[in-house]
Amino acid sequence: MLEALRKIVQEVNSAPDLESVLRVIVRRVQRAVRTDVCSIYLLDPATQRFILKATQGLNKKSVGQASLSRSEGIVGLVGERAEPINLEDASKHQAYSYIQETGEEKFHAFLGVPIIHHRELLGVLVVQQEAIRRFDETEEAFMVTMSAQLAGVIAHAEATGSIGKLDDVKNKGKTDRKFEGVSGCVGVAIGQAVVMTPLADLNGVPDRQAKDIELEKEKFQNALASVRKDIKKVARSLSKRLRSEERELFDVYLRMLDDNALAGEVVAQIENGNWAQGALRKVVEEHVRQFSLMEDPYLRERASDIRDLGRRILTWLQSSAPSLAEIDFPENAILVADELTPAMLGEVPTDKLVGLLSVNGSGNSHAAILARSMGIPTVMGAVDLPYTRIEGMQIILDGFSGRVFVNPSDDLLQCYQDIIDEERQVNADLEGLKELPAETKDGYRMPLWVNTGLVTDVARSLDRGAEGIGLYRTEIPFMIRDFFPSEQDQTETYRRQLEAFAPRPVTMRTLDVGGDKPLPYFPIEEENPFLGWRGIRITLDHPEIFLVQIRAMLRAAEGLDNLRIMLPMVTSVHEVDEAKSLISQAVSELREEGVKVVQPQIGVMVEVPAAVYQVRRFARRVDFISVGSNDLTQYLLAVDRNNPRVANLYMSYHPAVLRALQFIVQEAHKEEVTVSICGEMAADPGGAVLLMAMGYDMLSMNATNLPRVKYTIRHVTIEQASGLLSTILSMDDADKIHLLIRDTLKKWGLGQFTRPTIPD
Ligand code: PEP
Ligand code: MG
């Protein structure tokens, strides 16, 4: 059974569209369960009816025709109860409703299991048999497993399938096709999709109209020649060590590349108008699909050879492709990627960029954090978006709700254009705030600092009146390089930050790589990177990297003396002691070398639950504490900040998070140490009000949101803020807290900073 399951899932995964997916399922399940009938009914969201979408055993003509209302028949009952129903004779059941055109009257045994994806009922998978008998427990268990595994594939195929139709109607009709993701950065963008191809990943190659067919053919032939050369070279160098049958494998590879094999088909695709990379993907996909369906295990394995060859050709094709910075972006470009990375954002030219869209990642992934600091509307985690097929299409990107519309209608465009205009007005109203203090109506002063990392951040931050840098993410400049920057390089980079802000304080965080911030030249392969080798753990294991960074920071601060050094991901006091001792070593070394170093302030980030309970111990050892609420939330709630599937569980207003935040301030203040917050929560007007009421000494946030937070603070009293906080601390439901904050902001006349109401 397990083998049957594996094979079905594999085959279904390589089916090109929803119809084929469903056809494969019913055919294979019917065979695996050895039953007379297998059918799938999908629930149509518009009509709320179950429609027979595929069958093996019932009248094929009824496919697409036969339907039941949501509460009709045993199928309806399976959906309603959300559990399997197993009957030896369905016709005896009171809910039995016979659909004549299917010819199902002769079948008695019935087993229906619901198909549920993320709590949503997609349909019902049914097997039927002429005999009067109950399906046994193994069969029932198999069906439940099958349905659970296939639900995701069906949901994805449903979403992608509609894009297939969308291709056909591209110029004829507008579809408003909607995809759900999560908000990465608020704001709305209307623009044209530019799809980023992940390197050496065939699945990620988009279809794209060839600009010059001859040129694409030439590029392909060159890549092919290079791959042939590579293969021959490897074959030669290994010839003595391989047996003759292994050597023959290389000949097979070369033959596969012949003009009357793979190569010829790719050229034909290019001649049809697809660019070389897209043509290659299509041909390879088709061959892989055919091979993986073969019964013979040897032949099935050839699928991986084809995939390997495809990847090799692609690598050569991509080596001549322009880099991100050289791509000719259209006006109003929306950059679409399978996985938006901080490194990409460091490179992308921003003048024509209006939006960012990532299939993977979530609202607190580092790419989203950077997008917010750039102020570019962003949607993350649009997992069902068939991103390789939307190149060049018009998109509405709704960064408030995390929704994306492909090929929108004029009505929807107008709706969103109105929102863009309103947002512009809100931003214009905020422009005069730069010189004004962040002070409540009753005179409570709340210092607002800024988080930086990208080159453009400094100018934007100064422009918005930031009073210091509360978090400079030093890993960002590390990520857009090919090797660790030298001490001199780092000194220059850090000097620019320190100089631009002097005499205001600049908090530099020591390298915080790992988790979702890998360095291309320092790969870390881990099952569980967020619980792995991250932040201070890496730098203490590599004192040579840590010391170079500290020396660079200290040298950069010479004569400015506005440096604060902050340690990320600390869990134990010995880490603080070790880091402090390395910092002292760097200070003395530099003094010996004649650099005029002033001892910097040193601080610790509270980002993990262990740190929450040691705040006083840390506070006795350092000059300041800063809360990294992004990580603290993920670790307190055990919710991966990067995973869109659990994005709805990542709740900054969770009572446990709020209590921890309040506890941290109280503990730090007992030691008379200042405590700030540099997680994204400080950038949210509602969050900022609560943090201010808790007693945080400063709030550090992205430059984009700083004016919004300042405006909010200037329009409330500390008394109002404290009142709201105490009500909220007595509540026990994060969603209700969220709603209360939203309603209260509206009541205070700050409704413009809550999510606008957008039509469904
Ligand atoms: C945090 O975790 O809140 C934080 C500020 O650090 P980062 O987002 O870079 O992990
Ligand atoms: Mg962090």
JSON list of C-alpha atoms in Angstrom, two decimals, residues 31 85 89 172-173 176 229 375 410 465 469 477 482 521 552 561 583 656 665:
[
{"chain": "A", "resi": 31, "resn": "ARG", "atom": "CA", "xyz": [-6.63, 0.08, -9.08]},
{"chain": "A", "resi": 85, "resn": "ILE", "atom": "CA", "xyz": [-18.33, 7.52, 5.85]},
{"chain": "A", "resi": 89, "resn": "ASP", "atom": "CA", "xyz": [-25.00, -0.49, 1.15]},
{"chain": "A", "resi": 172, "resn": "LYS", "atom": "CA", "xyz": [-9.20, 38.83, -24.49]},
{"chain": "A", "resi": 173, "resn": "GLY", "atom": "CA", "xyz": [-10.59, 38.85, -20.98]},
{"chain": "A", "resi": 176, "resn": "ASP", "atom": "CA", "xyz": [-9.14, 38.97, -11.36]},
{"chain": "A", "resi": 229, "resn": "LYS", "atom": "CA", "xyz": [32.66, 19.46, -23.78]},
{"chain": "A", "resi": 375, "resn": "GLY", "atom": "CA", "xyz": [8.97, 50.93, 1.74]},
{"chain": "A", "resi": 410, "resn": "ASP", "atom": "CA", "xyz": [-10.69, 47.54, -14.89]},
{"chain": "A", "resi": 465, "resn": "GLY", "atom": "CA", "xyz": [14.22, 62.44, 11.72]},
{"chain": "A", "resi": 469, "resn": "ILE", "atom": "CA", "xyz": [20.36, 53.76, 14.93]},
{"chain": "A", "resi": 477, "resn": "PRO", "atom": "CA", "xyz": [26.61, 43.97, 3.60]},
{"chain": "A", "resi": 482, "resn": "ASP", "atom": "CA", "xyz": [31.52, 36.64, -2.60]},
{"chain": "A", "resi": 521, "resn": "TYR", "atom": "CA", "xyz": [30.42, 31.70, 0.78]},
{"chain": "A", "resi": 552, "resn": "ALA", "atom": "CA", "xyz": [36.59, 47.31, 12.15]},
{"chain": "A", "resi": 561, "resn": "ASP", "atom": "CA", "xyz": [32.70, 57.80, 19.63]},
{"chain": "A", "resi": 583, "resn": "ILE", "atom": "CA", "xyz": [35.84, 43.06, 22.64]},
{"chain": "A", "resi": 656, "resn": "ALA", "atom": "CA", "xyz": [2.36, 35.41, 26.09]},
{"chain": "A", "resi": 665, "resn": "VAL", "atom": "CA", "xyz": [11.24, 46.09, 30.80]}
]
